[in-house]
């Protein structure tokens, strides 16, 4: 059997959290949280668990609410879809999850991973849910935080089954944890029921736990199975699913916090001793791992792209497509409303930052800007920075700006109604005629989490740095890793436009 050796436990150096993974024949599929970004609920594909490519989005938009369209100028930041369950049963794919802004549980089904996906709802709200199709035809859901609930569902998954199982089966000790059991993943393996969780004991880092039972409703017994730092980040790899290859080898795909870069997928070998899973080697995550490769000559499509129509791009909230034109090489955005800052701006196009060091550049045609408009290139998360052109009294200015939170970085359910601080400003020279190439460079290692901004010199030979370095960090108001973002918004009158061309992302 051909082999694939990973050079790092980090199989994707980007923000793909809350993972659930399955295998169908020789193909692995993995779903990840996409929060408020649209299209949403991304599914990736692999034939070896190390290399991954885009397979599908489950939906183009979830609910066209004032929040998810950003028409309320508050948005669904830190909410949207979380922690989906991905299953394949009797020839059909199932994806289920809750959205924390609509307070609904969604179910999507499809005959093919590429779709089309049919949407319905499951009555009730099931935090971090995981589905199990049992051998006897019954369907169960495990969900919850700290107190873990087992619920039998109707055969069509529309609602809890009346008069059937609906009980707490596992409880964490609230006095001993900062975060109780959640991120449920349930499996039936060799006649036994296994449920995996993440939790955060007060004397440890993020930790993976497992409980096992001979019966679906318990009693369950278990313990922590992995509490280990990876690569000196002082952060544990936890929360995710397990999957076997075609030859019976087991693996876990978890994630680890990497500061502003986000939550990074980690591949961990798993084996069973006395019917209980053992993660890693000697309690640690190996820095290299060798796996079977079922398509060794397959060429994977990159998860990042310079093409504006590539699925690597997602809109920050549901866009107004009547105000957008795009093809492979250009993006044209018209203004549809006024707002006061970047996070209120509709029709912002984003892409994940890939790796601890990378850069992005784009040519901006701002000749359609009106006074009070801003268009540019951003490092978007709760605490953000950007480089942009703006127009004041008919004259173009090039600026850099940054924004820091004035509330706790661990706050959720808040929205940002403050403008960014202008860190640097200069007049754009008349001969540049409102057209300039902008660049941002990310440094997201353990010791430094920053973004720097640049513009192309007049002689078009090199970039010069402008403004100051902007510090970045992961905060719970957005709950996502930093994004490359192309934005345009109006503060005075919604009547202008901006054009972006020649985008380029480079790993440094």
CSV table of C-alpha atoms in Angstrom, one decimal:
chain,number,residue,atom,x,y,z
A,1,UNK,CA,0.0,0.0,0.0
A,2,UNK,CA,1.4,3.4,-0.9
A,3,UNK,CA,2.2,5.7,2.0
A,4,UNK,CA,2.0,9.4,2.8
A,5,UNK,CA,4.2,10.8,5.5
A,6,UNK,CA,3.2,14.1,7.0
A,7,UNK,CA,5.9,16.6,7.9
A,8,UNK,CA,3.8,18.1,10.7
A,9,UNK,CA,0.8,17.1,12.8
A,10,UNK,CA,-0.9,20.2,11.4
A,11,UNK,CA,-2.6,18.8,8.3
A,12,UNK,CA,-4.0,22.2,7.3
A,13,UNK,CA,-2.3,25.4,8.6
A,14,UNK,CA,-5.5,27.4,8.7
A,15,UNK,CA,-8.7,28.0,10.7
A,16,UNK,CA,-10.8,24.8,10.3
A,17,UNK,CA,-12.3,24.1,13.8
A,18,UNK,CA,-14.9,21.7,15.2
A,19,UNK,CA,-14.1,18.9,12.9
A,20,UNK,CA,-16.1,15.8,12.1
A,21,UNK,CA,-14.7,13.2,9.7
A,22,UNK,CA,-16.0,10.1,7.9
A,23,UNK,CA,-14.8,7.7,5.3
A,24,UNK,CA,-16.9,6.4,2.4
A,25,UNK,CA,-15.0,3.6,0.6
A,26,UNK,CA,-11.5,5.1,0.0
A,27,UNK,CA,-12.5,8.7,0.4
A,28,UNK,CA,-12.5,10.8,3.6
A,29,UNK,CA,-14.8,13.8,4.1
A,30,UNK,CA,-14.4,16.4,6.8
A,31,UNK,CA,-16.8,19.1,7.9
A,32,UNK,CA,-15.8,22.3,9.8
A,33,UNK,CA,-17.5,25.3,11.4
A,34,UNK,CA,-17.9,28.4,9.2
A,35,UNK,CA,-19.9,30.6,11.6
A,36,UNK,CA,-21.3,33.6,9.8
A,37,UNK,CA,-19.4,33.2,6.5
A,38,UNK,CA,-21.3,32.4,3.3
A,39,UNK,CA,-21.5,30.1,1.5
A,40,UNK,CA,-21.3,28.0,4.7
A,41,UNK,CA,-20.6,24.6,6.3
A,42,UNK,CA,-17.5,23.6,4.3
A,43,UNK,CA,-16.8,19.9,3.5
A,44,UNK,CA,-13.2,18.9,2.6
A,45,UNK,CA,-12.1,15.7,0.8
A,46,UNK,CA,-9.0,13.5,1.1
A,47,UNK,CA,-7.7,10.1,0.2
A,48,UNK,CA,-4.9,9.9,2.8
A,49,UNK,CA,-6.0,12.2,5.8
A,50,UNK,CA,-3.0,14.5,5.2
A,51,UNK,CA,-3.8,16.3,2.0
A,52,UNK,CA,-7.2,17.9,1.7
A,53,UNK,CA,-9.2,19.9,-0.9
A,54,UNK,CA,-12.6,21.6,-1.1
A,55,UNK,CA,-15.5,19.2,-1.8
A,56,UNK,CA,-18.6,21.3,-1.1
A,57,UNK,CA,-20.5,23.9,0.8
A,58,UNK,CA,-23.7,22.7,2.3
A,59,UNK,CA,-25.6,25.9,1.8
A,60,UNK,CA,-25.2,29.3,-0.1
A,61,UNK,CA,-27.0,31.1,2.7
A,62,UNK,CA,-28.6,30.0,5.9
A,63,UNK,CA,-31.4,32.5,6.9
A,64,UNK,CA,-31.7,35.9,5.2
A,65,UNK,CA,-32.2,37.6,8.6
A,66,UNK,CA,-31.2,41.2,9.3
A,67,UNK,CA,-28.2,39.9,11.2
A,68,UNK,CA,-27.0,37.3,8.6
A,69,UNK,CA,-27.3,40.0,5.8
A,70,UNK,CA,-25.7,42.6,8.0
A,71,UNK,CA,-28.6,44.9,7.4
A,72,UNK,CA,-28.9,45.5,11.1
A,73,UNK,CA,-25.2,46.7,11.2
A,74,UNK,CA,-24.7,44.1,14.0
A,75,UNK,CA,-24.3,40.9,12.1
A,76,UNK,CA,-24.1,37.3,13.3
A,77,UNK,CA,-20.5,37.5,14.5
A,78,UNK,CA,-19.6,34.7,16.8
A,79,UNK,CA,-22.8,32.9,15.9
A,80,UNK,CA,-24.0,31.2,12.8
A,81,UNK,CA,-23.4,27.5,12.3
A,82,UNK,CA,-21.3,25.6,14.8
A,83,UNK,CA,-19.8,22.1,15.1
A,84,UNK,CA,-21.7,20.1,12.5
A,85,UNK,CA,-22.2,16.3,12.6
A,86,UNK,CA,-21.3,14.6,9.3
A,87,UNK,CA,-22.7,11.1,8.6
A,88,UNK,CA,-23.2,8.7,5.7
A,89,UNK,CA,-26.0,6.1,6.0
A,90,UNK,CA,-27.6,3.9,3.4
A,91,UNK,CA,-26.3,5.8,0.5
A,92,UNK,CA,-27.1,9.3,1.8
A,93,UNK,CA,-25.0,12.1,3.4
A,94,UNK,CA,-26.3,13.8,6.5
A,95,UNK,CA,-25.1,17.1,8.0
A,96,UNK,CA,-26.7,18.5,11.2
A,97,UNK,CA,-25.9,21.5,13.3
A,98,UNK,CA,-27.3,24.4,15.3
A,99,UNK,CA,-27.1,28.1,14.5
A,100,UNK,CA,-26.7,30.3,17.6
A,101,UNK,CA,-28.3,33.3,16.1
A,102,UNK,CA,-31.5,31.7,14.7
A,103,UNK,CA,-31.6,29.2,17.6
A,104,UNK,CA,-32.6,26.4,15.3
A,105,UNK,CA,-31.2,22.9,14.6
A,106,UNK,CA,-30.7,22.3,10.8
A,107,UNK,CA,-30.5,19.0,8.9
A,108,UNK,CA,-29.2,18.8,5.4
A,109,UNK,CA,-29.2,15.7,3.3
A,110,UNK,CA,-27.7,14.8,-0.1
A,111,UNK,CA,-27.1,11.7,-2.3
A,112,UNK,CA,-23.7,13.1,-3.3
A,113,UNK,CA,-21.3,15.2,-1.3
A,114,UNK,CA,-21.4,17.9,-3.9
A,115,UNK,CA,-25.1,18.2,-3.4
A,116,UNK,CA,-27.7,19.4,-4.1
A,117,UNK,CA,-28.3,19.5,-0.3
A,118,UNK,CA,-31.9,19.4,0.9
A,119,UNK,CA,-32.6,21.5,4.0
A,120,UNK,CA,-35.0,20.7,6.9
A,121,UNK,CA,-35.1,21.3,10.6
A,122,UNK,CA,-34.9,19.1,13.7
A,123,UNK,CA,-37.3,20.2,16.5
A,124,UNK,CA,-35.3,21.4,19.5
A,125,UNK,CA,-31.8,22.8,20.0
A,126,UNK,CA,-28.9,20.4,20.3
A,127,UNK,CA,-25.5,22.1,21.2
A,128,UNK,CA,-22.5,20.4,19.5
A,129,UNK,CA,-24.7,17.6,18.4
A,130,UNK,CA,-23.5,14.2,17.0
A,131,UNK,CA,-25.8,11.7,15.2
A,132,UNK,CA,-25.7,7.9,15.4
A,133,UNK,CA,-27.6,5.6,13.1
A,134,UNK,CA,-27.8,2.4,15.1
A,135,UNK,CA,-27.9,-1.1,13.8
A,136,UNK,CA,-31.5,-1.6,14.8
A,137,UNK,CA,-32.7,1.3,12.7
A,138,UNK,CA,-33.0,3.8,15.6
A,139,UNK,CA,-31.4,7.2,15.3
A,140,UNK,CA,-29.9,9.0,18.3
A,141,UNK,CA,-28.4,12.5,19.0
A,142,UNK,CA,-25.9,13.2,21.7
A,143,UNK,CA,-25.5,16.9,22.6
A,144,UNK,CA,-25.0,19.4,25.4
A,145,UNK,CA,-22.4,21.2,27.5
A,146,UNK,CA,-21.3,19.7,30.9
A,147,UNK,CA,-24.5,17.7,31.1
A,148,UNK,CA,-24.6,15.4,28.0
A,149,UNK,CA,-28.0,14.5,26.7
A,150,UNK,CA,-29.0,11.4,24.7
A,151,UNK,CA,-32.1,11.8,22.6
A,152,UNK,CA,-33.7,9.3,20.3
A,153,UNK,CA,-35.1,11.0,17.2
A,154,UNK,CA,-37.9,10.1,14.8
A,155,UNK,CA,-36.8,8.0,11.9
A,156,UNK,CA,-37.0,11.0,9.6
A,157,UNK,CA,-34.9,13.0,12.2
A,158,UNK,CA,-37.6,15.7,12.4
A,159,UNK,CA,-38.0,15.7,16.2
A,160,UNK,CA,-37.4,13.8,19.4
A,161,UNK,CA,-39.3,10.5,19.4
A,162,UNK,CA,-42.2,10.7,21.7
A,163,UNK,CA,-42.0,8.5,24.8
A,164,UNK,CA,-38.5,7.3,24.0
A,165,UNK,CA,-35.0,7.9,25.3
A,166,UNK,CA,-34.2,11.5,26.3
A,167,UNK,CA,-31.9,11.6,29.3
A,168,UNK,CA,-28.6,12.9,30.7
A,169,UNK,CA,-26.1,10.1,30.3
A,170,UNK,CA,-22.8,11.8,31.3
A,171,UNK,CA,-22.0,14.8,33.6
A,172,UNK,CA,-18.8,16.7,34.0
A,173,UNK,CA,-17.7,17.9,37.4
A,174,UNK,CA,-18.5,21.7,37.4
A,175,UNK,CA,-16.1,22.3,40.3
A,176,UNK,CA,-13.1,20.9,38.5
A,177,UNK,CA,-13.4,22.4,35.0
A,178,UNK,CA,-13.3,25.7,33.3
A,179,UNK,CA,-15.2,24.2,30.4
A,180,UNK,CA,-17.4,21.2,30.8
A,181,UNK,CA,-17.8,18.3,28.3
A,182,UNK,CA,-19.0,19.4,24.9
A,183,UNK,CA,-18.1,18.8,21.2
A,184,UNK,CA,-19.8,15.4,21.3
A,185,UNK,CA,-18.8,12.7,18.7
A,186,UNK,CA,-20.6,9.3,19.1
A,187,UNK,CA,-19.7,6.0,17.3
A,188,UNK,CA,-20.6,2.4,17.5
A,189,UNK,CA,-17.5,0.2,17.1
A,190,UNK,CA,-17.5,-3.6,17.5
A,191,UNK,CA,-20.8,-3.5,19.4
A,192,UNK,CA,-19.8,-0.8,21.9
A,193,UNK,CA,-20.8,2.8,22.1
A,194,UNK,CA,-18.0,5.5,22.2
A,195,UNK,CA,-18.6,9.2,22.9
A,196,UNK,CA,-15.7,11.7,22.6
A,197,UNK,CA,-15.7,15.1,24.2
A,198,UNK,CA,-13.5,18.1,24.7
A,199,UNK,CA,-13.3,19.8,28.2
A,200,UNK,CA,-10.9,22.0,30.0
A,201,UNK,CA,-9.9,20.8,33.5
A,202,UNK,CA,-8.7,23.7,35.7
A,203,UNK,CA,-5.3,22.1,36.2
A,204,UNK,CA,-4.8,21.2,32.5
A,205,UNK,CA,-5.1,22.5,29.0
A,206,UNK,CA,-7.8,21.7,26.5
A,207,UNK,CA,-8.3,17.9,26.8
A,208,UNK,CA,-9.9,15.1,24.9
A,209,UNK,CA,-12.0,12.6,26.8
A,210,UNK,CA,-13.8,9.4,25.9
A,211,UNK,CA,-16.6,7.4,27.5
A,212,UNK,CA,-17.7,3.9,26.5
A,213,UNK,CA,-20.7,1.7,27.2
A,214,UNK,CA,-22.2,-1.7,26.1
A,215,UNK,CA,-25.6,0.0,25.9
A,216,UNK,CA,-26.7,3.2,24.2
A,217,UNK,CA,-28.2,4.6,27.4
A,218,UNK,CA,-25.3,3.6,29.6
A,219,UNK,CA,-23.9,3.4,32.1
A,220,UNK,CA,-20.8,5.0,30.5
A,221,UNK,CA,-17.4,4.9,32.0
A,222,UNK,CA,-14.4,7.0,30.7
A,223,UNK,CA,-11.5,9.3,31.3
A,224,UNK,CA,-9.3,11.8,29.6
A,225,UNK,CA,-7.4,10.3,26.6
A,226,UNK,CA,-5.2,13.2,25.4
A,227,UNK,CA,-3.9,16.3,27.2
A,228,UNK,CA,-0.8,17.3,25.3
A,229,UNK,CA,0.7,20.4,23.9
A,230,UNK,CA,1.8,20.4,20.3
A,231,UNK,CA,4.9,22.2,19.1
A,232,UNK,CA,5.2,24.4,22.2
A,233,UNK,CA,2.0,26.3,21.8
A,234,UNK,CA,1.0,25.6,25.4
A,235,UNK,CA,-2.3,24.5,24.0
A,236,UNK,CA,-3.9,21.1,23.9
A,237,UNK,CA,-5.2,19.3,20.8
A,238,UNK,CA,-8.8,18.3,21.4
A,239,UNK,CA,-12.3,18.2,20.0
A,240,UNK,CA,-12.9,16.2,16.8
A,241,UNK,CA,-13.8,12.9,15.4
A,242,UNK,CA,-12.1,9.5,14.8
A,243,UNK,CA,-12.1,7.5,11.6
A,244,UNK,CA,-10.6,4.3,10.4
A,245,UNK,CA,-8.8,3.7,7.1
A,246,UNK,CA,-9.6,0.8,4.7
A,247,UNK,CA,-7.2,-1.4,6.6
A,248,UNK,CA,-8.5,-0.9,10.1
A,249,UNK,CA,-6.1,1.7,11.3
A,250,UNK,CA,-7.7,4.5,13.4
A,251,UNK,CA,-7.0,8.2,13.6
A,252,UNK,CA,-8.3,11.2,15.4
A,253,UNK,CA,-8.6,14.6,13.7
A,254,UNK,CA,-8.7,17.3,16.5
A,255,UNK,CA,-7.8,21.0,16.5
A,256,UNK,CA,-5.4,23.2,18.5
A,257,UNK,CA,-5.7,26.9,19.2
A,258,UNK,CA,-3.1,28.9,17.4
A,259,UNK,CA,-3.9,32.5,18.5
A,260,UNK,CA,-4.9,34.8,15.7
A,261,UNK,CA,-4.4,32.2,13.0
A,262,UNK,CA,-7.3,30.3,14.4
A,263,UNK,CA,-8.0,26.7,15.3
A,264,UNK,CA,-5.8,24.3,13.4
A,265,UNK,CA,-6.6,20.6,12.4
A,266,UNK,CA,-4.2,18.0,14.0
A,267,UNK,CA,-3.9,14.4,12.9
A,268,UNK,CA,-3.3,11.9,15.8
A,269,UNK,CA,-2.9,8.1,15.5
A,270,UNK,CA,-5.3,6.1,17.7
A,271,UNK,CA,-5.3,2.4,18.7
A,272,UNK,CA,-7.5,0.4,21.0
A,273,UNK,CA,-6.3,-1.4,24.1
A,274,UNK,CA,-8.9,-3.5,26.0
A,275,UNK,CA,-11.6,-1.9,23.9
A,276,UNK,CA,-10.6,1.6,24.9
A,277,UNK,CA,-9.0,4.2,22.6
A,278,UNK,CA,-5.4,5.3,23.1
A,279,UNK,CA,-4.5,8.6,21.5
A,280,UNK,CA,-1.0,9.5,20.2
A,281,UNK,CA,2.3,7.9,21.4
A,282,UNK,CA,3.2,7.9,25.0
A,283,UNK,CA,0.5,10.5,25.7
A,284,UNK,CA,1.9,12.9,23.1
A,285,UNK,CA,1.0,13.9,19.5
A,286,UNK,CA,3.8,12.7,17.2
A,287,UNK,CA,5.3,15.4,15.0
A,288,UNK,CA,5.3,13.1,12.0
A,289,UNK,CA,2.8,10.4,11.0
A,290,UNK,CA,2.7,7.9,8.1
A,291,UNK,CA,-0.7,6.9,6.7
A,292,UNK,CA,-2.0,4.8,3.8
A,293,UNK,CA,-2.6,6.7,0.6
A,294,UNK,CA,-5.4,5.4,-1.5
A,295,UNK,CA,-4.8,7.7,-4.5
A,296,UNK,CA,-1.0,8.5,-4.4
A,297,UNK,CA,-1.0,10.1,-7.9
A,298,UNK,CA,-4.0,12.3,-7.2
A,299,UNK,CA,-3.4,16.1,-7.5
A,300,UNK,CA,-5.2,18.1,-4.8
A,301,UNK,CA,-6.6,21.5,-5.5
A,302,UNK,CA,-5.3,24.2,-3.2
A,303,UNK,CA,-7.4,25.4,-0.3
A,304,UNK,CA,-6.3,29.0,-1.0
A,305,UNK,CA,-6.5,30.8,-4.4
A,306,UNK,CA,-5.9,33.9,-6.4
A,307,UNK,CA,-9.1,33.3,-8.4
A,308,UNK,CA,-12.0,35.4,-7.2
A,309,UNK,CA,-14.5,32.7,-8.2
A,310,UNK,CA,-12.7,29.9,-6.3
A,311,UNK,CA,-14.5,28.3,-3.3
A,312,UNK,CA,-11.6,29.4,-1.1
A,313,UNK,CA,-13.5,32.7,-0.9
A,314,UNK,CA,-16.4,33.3,1.4
A,315,UNK,CA,-18.5,36.4,2.0
A,316,UNK,CA,-18.6,38.0,5.4
A,317,UNK,CA,-22.3,37.4,5.9
A,318,UNK,CA,-24.9,37.0,3.2
A,319,UNK,CA,-24.0,39.3,0.3
A,320,UNK,CA,-26.3,41.5,-1.9
A,321,UNK,CA,-25.4,40.0,-5.2
A,322,UNK,CA,-27.2,42.8,-7.1
A,323,UNK,CA,-24.3,45.0,-6.0
A,324,UNK,CA,-21.5,42.7,-7.0
A,325,UNK,CA,-19.8,41.6,-10.2
A,326,UNK,CA,-16.9,39.2,-10.3
A,327,UNK,CA,-15.0,36.9,-12.5
A,328,UNK,CA,-11.7,35.0,-12.1
A,329,UNK,CA,-9.6,38.2,-12.2
A,330,UNK,CA,-11.7,41.0,-10.8
A,331,UNK,CA,-14.3,42.0,-8.2
A,332,UNK,CA,-16.5,45.0,-8.6
A,333,UNK,CA,-18.5,46.1,-5.5
A,334,UNK,CA,-21.1,48.9,-5.3
A,335,UNK,CA,-22.2,50.5,-2.2
A,336,UNK,CA,-25.7,49.6,-0.9
A,337,UNK,CA,-25.9,51.3,2.5
A,338,UNK,CA,-24.0,53.6,4.8
A,339,UNK,CA,-22.2,52.3,7.9
A,340,UNK,CA,-19.5,53.4,10.3
A,341,UNK,CA,-16.8,50.7,10.2
A,342,UNK,CA,-15.4,47.6,8.5
A,343,UNK,CA,-17.4,45.0,10.5
A,344,UNK,CA,-20.7,46.6,9.4
A,345,UNK,CA,-19.7,46.6,5.8
A,346,UNK,CA,-21.7,44.3,3.6
A,347,UNK,CA,-20.3,42.4,0.6
A,348,UNK,CA,-16.9,41.9,2.1
A,349,UNK,CA,-15.1,39.0,0.4
A,350,UNK,CA,-12.8,37.0,2.6
A,351,UNK,CA,-10.3,34.1,2.5
A,352,UNK,CA,-8.5,32.2,5.4
A,353,UNK,CA,-5.0,33.1,6.2
A,354,UNK,CA,-2.8,30.1,5.4
A,355,UNK,CA,0.3,29.3,7.5
A,356,UNK,CA,2.0,31.4,10.2
A,357,UNK,CA,3.6,33.6,7.5
A,358,UNK,CA,1.9,34.6,4.4
A,359,UNK,CA,1.1,37.7,2.4
A,360,UNK,CA,-1.8,39.0,0.2
A,361,UNK,CA,-1.8,41.8,-2.4
A,362,UNK,CA,-4.4,43.3,-4.6
A,363,UNK,CA,-4.7,46.1,-7.2
A,364,UNK,CA,-7.4,48.6,-6.1
A,365,UNK,CA,-9.2,50.8,-8.6
A,366,UNK,CA,-10.8,53.5,-6.3
A,367,UNK,CA,-11.8,55.9,-9.1
A,368,UNK,CA,-15.5,55.2,-8.2
A,369,UNK,CA,-15.1,56.3,-4.6
A,370,UNK,CA,-17.2,59.1,-3.2
A,371,UNK,CA,-16.3,61.3,-0.2
A,372,UNK,CA,-16.5,59.3,3.0
A,373,UNK,CA,-15.9,56.0,1.2
A,374,UNK,CA,-13.3,53.4,2.2
A,375,UNK,CA,-11.9,50.5,0.1
A,376,UNK,CA,-9.0,48.3,0.8
A,377,UNK,CA,-7.4,45.2,2.1
A,378,UNK,CA,-8.0,44.1,5.7
A,379,UNK,CA,-6.9,41.6,8.3
A,380,UNK,CA,-10.3,40.8,9.6
A,381,UNK,CA,-11.2,39.4,13.0
A,382,UNK,CA,-12.5,40.9,16.3
A,383,UNK,CA,-9.4,43.1,16.6
A,384,UNK,CA,-8.6,44.1,13.0
A,385,UNK,CA,-6.4,46.3,10.9
A,386,UNK,CA,-6.5,47.5,7.3
A,387,UNK,CA,-4.9,49.5,4.5
A,388,UNK,CA,-7.2,51.5,2.3
A,389,UNK,CA,-7.9,54.4,0.1
A,390,UNK,CA,-10.5,56.9,1.2
A,391,UNK,CA,-11.7,60.2,-0.2
A,392,UNK,CA,-11.9,63.5,1.6
A,393,UNK,CA,-13.1,66.7,0.0
A,394,UNK,CA,-12.5,65.2,-3.4
A,395,UNK,CA,-8.9,64.1,-2.7
A,396,UNK,CA,-7.6,60.5,-2.3
A,397,UNK,CA,-5.9,59.5,0.9
A,398,UNK,CA,-4.1,56.3,1.6
A,399,UNK,CA,-4.5,55.2,5.2
A,400,UNK,CA,-3.8,52.4,7.6
A,401,UNK,CA,-6.1,51.7,10.6
A,402,UNK,CA,-6.5,49.4,13.5
A,403,UNK,CA,-9.2,48.5,16.1
A,404,UNK,CA,-8.9,47.1,19.6
A,405,UNK,CA,-11.7,45.9,21.7
A,406,UNK,CA,-13.0,48.0,24.5
A,407,UNK,CA,-14.7,45.0,26.1
A,408,UNK,CA,-13.4,41.6,27.2
A,409,UNK,CA,-11.8,39.4,24.5
A,410,UNK,CA,-13.8,36.6,26.0
A,411,UNK,CA,-17.2,38.3,25.6
A,412,UNK,CA,-19.7,36.7,23.3
A,413,UNK,CA,-22.9,38.1,21.8
A,414,UNK,CA,-21.6,41.6,21.5
A,415,UNK,CA,-21.3,43.8,18.4
A,416,UNK,CA,-18.9,46.5,17.4
A,417,UNK,CA,-20.2,50.0,16.9
A,418,UNK,CA,-16.8,51.9,17.1
A,419,UNK,CA,-14.7,53.2,14.3
A,420,UNK,CA,-11.2,52.1,13.7
A,421,UNK,CA,-8.3,54.3,14.7
A,422,UNK,CA,-6.4,55.9,11.8
A,423,UNK,CA,-2.8,55.1,12.4
A,424,UNK,CA,-1.3,56.6,9.2
A,425,UNK,CA,-2.5,58.9,6.5
A,426,UNK,CA,-0.9,60.5,3.4
A,427,UNK,CA,-2.2,62.0,0.2
A,428,UNK,CA,-2.3,59.8,-2.9
A,429,UNK,CA,-0.2,61.4,-5.6
A,430,UNK,CA,-2.3,62.8,-8.5
A,431,UNK,CA,-0.5,60.7,-11.1
A,432,UNK,CA,-1.7,57.6,-9.3
A,433,UNK,CA,-5.3,58.6,-10.3
A,434,UNK,CA,-7.0,56.5,-7.5
A,435,UNK,CA,-5.4,53.3,-8.5
A,436,UNK,CA,-2.9,51.5,-6.3
A,437,UNK,CA,-1.6,48.1,-5.3
A,438,UNK,CA,-1.9,47.2,-1.6
A,439,UNK,CA,-0.3,44.4,0.4
A,440,UNK,CA,-0.5,42.9,3.9
A,441,UNK,CA,2.0,40.5,5.5
A,442,UNK,CA,1.1,38.2,8.3
A,443,UNK,CA,3.4,37.0,11.1
A,444,UNK,CA,1.4,34.6,13.3
A,445,UNK,CA,4.0,32.5,15.2
A,446,UNK,CA,4.1,31.9,18.9
A,447,UNK,CA,6.1,35.0,19.7
A,448,UNK,CA,4.5,37.5,17.3
A,449,UNK,CA,1.0,37.9,16.0
A,450,UNK,CA,1.0,40.9,13.7
A,451,UNK,CA,0.1,42.2,10.3
A,452,UNK,CA,2.0,44.9,8.4
A,453,UNK,CA,0.7,47.0,5.5
A,454,UNK,CA,2.4,48.1,2.3
A,455,UNK,CA,1.7,49.9,-1.0
A,456,UNK,CA,3.5,49.5,-4.3
A,457,UNK,CA,6.1,52.2,-5.0
A,458,UNK,CA,5.5,54.6,-7.8
A,459,UNK,CA,8.2,53.0,-10.0
A,460,UNK,CA,6.2,49.7,-9.6
A,461,UNK,CA,9.3,47.7,-8.6
A,462,UNK,CA,8.8,47.1,-4.9
A,463,UNK,CA,6.5,47.6,-1.9
A,464,UNK,CA,7.1,50.1,0.8
A,465,UNK,CA,5.7,49.7,4.4
A,466,UNK,CA,3.2,52.2,5.6
A,467,UNK,CA,1.8,52.7,9.0
A,468,UNK,CA,2.6,50.6,12.1
A,469,UNK,CA,2.5,46.9,12.8
A,470,UNK,CA,-1.0,45.9,14.0
A,471,UNK,CA,-1.3,43.2,16.7
A,472,UNK,CA,-3.8,40.4,16.2
A,473,UNK,CA,-5.5,38.0,18.5
A,474,UNK,CA,-8.3,35.5,18.6
A,475,UNK,CA,-11.3,36.8,20.4
A,476,UNK,CA,-14.8,35.3,21.1
A,477,UNK,CA,-16.8,38.2,19.7
A,478,UNK,CA,-16.0,36.8,16.2
A,479,UNK,CA,-14.8,33.4,17.2
A,480,UNK,CA,-12.7,32.9,14.0
A,481,UNK,CA,-9.2,33.1,12.9
A,482,UNK,CA,-8.0,36.2,11.0
A,483,UNK,CA,-9.2,36.5,7.4
A,484,UNK,CA,-7.8,38.3,4.4
A,485,UNK,CA,-10.7,40.6,3.4
A,486,UNK,CA,-11.4,42.9,0.4
A,487,UNK,CA,-13.9,45.5,1.5
A,488,UNK,CA,-15.7,48.7,0.4
A,489,UNK,CA,-18.1,50.8,2.5
A,490,UNK,CA,-19.7,54.3,2.5
A,491,UNK,CA,-20.0,56.5,5.6
A,492,UNK,CA,-21.8,59.4,4.0
A,493,UNK,CA,-23.8,58.4,0.9
A,494,UNK,CA,-24.2,55.0,-0.7
A,495,UNK,CA,-23.5,55.7,-4.3
A,496,UNK,CA,-19.9,54.7,-5.2
A,497,UNK,CA,-18.0,51.6,-6.1
A,498,UNK,CA,-14.6,50.0,-6.0
A,499,UNK,CA,-12.8,47.4,-8.2
A,500,UNK,CA,-10.3,44.8,-7.1
A,501,UNK,CA,-7.9,43.1,-9.5
A,502,UNK,CA,-4.8,40.9,-9.6
A,503,UNK,CA,-5.2,39.3,-6.2
A,504,UNK,CA,-2.3,37.2,-5.1
A,505,UNK,CA,-1.7,35.2,-1.9
A,506,UNK,CA,1.8,33.9,-1.1
A,507,UNK,CA,3.1,31.6,1.6
A,508,UNK,CA,6.4,33.0,3.0
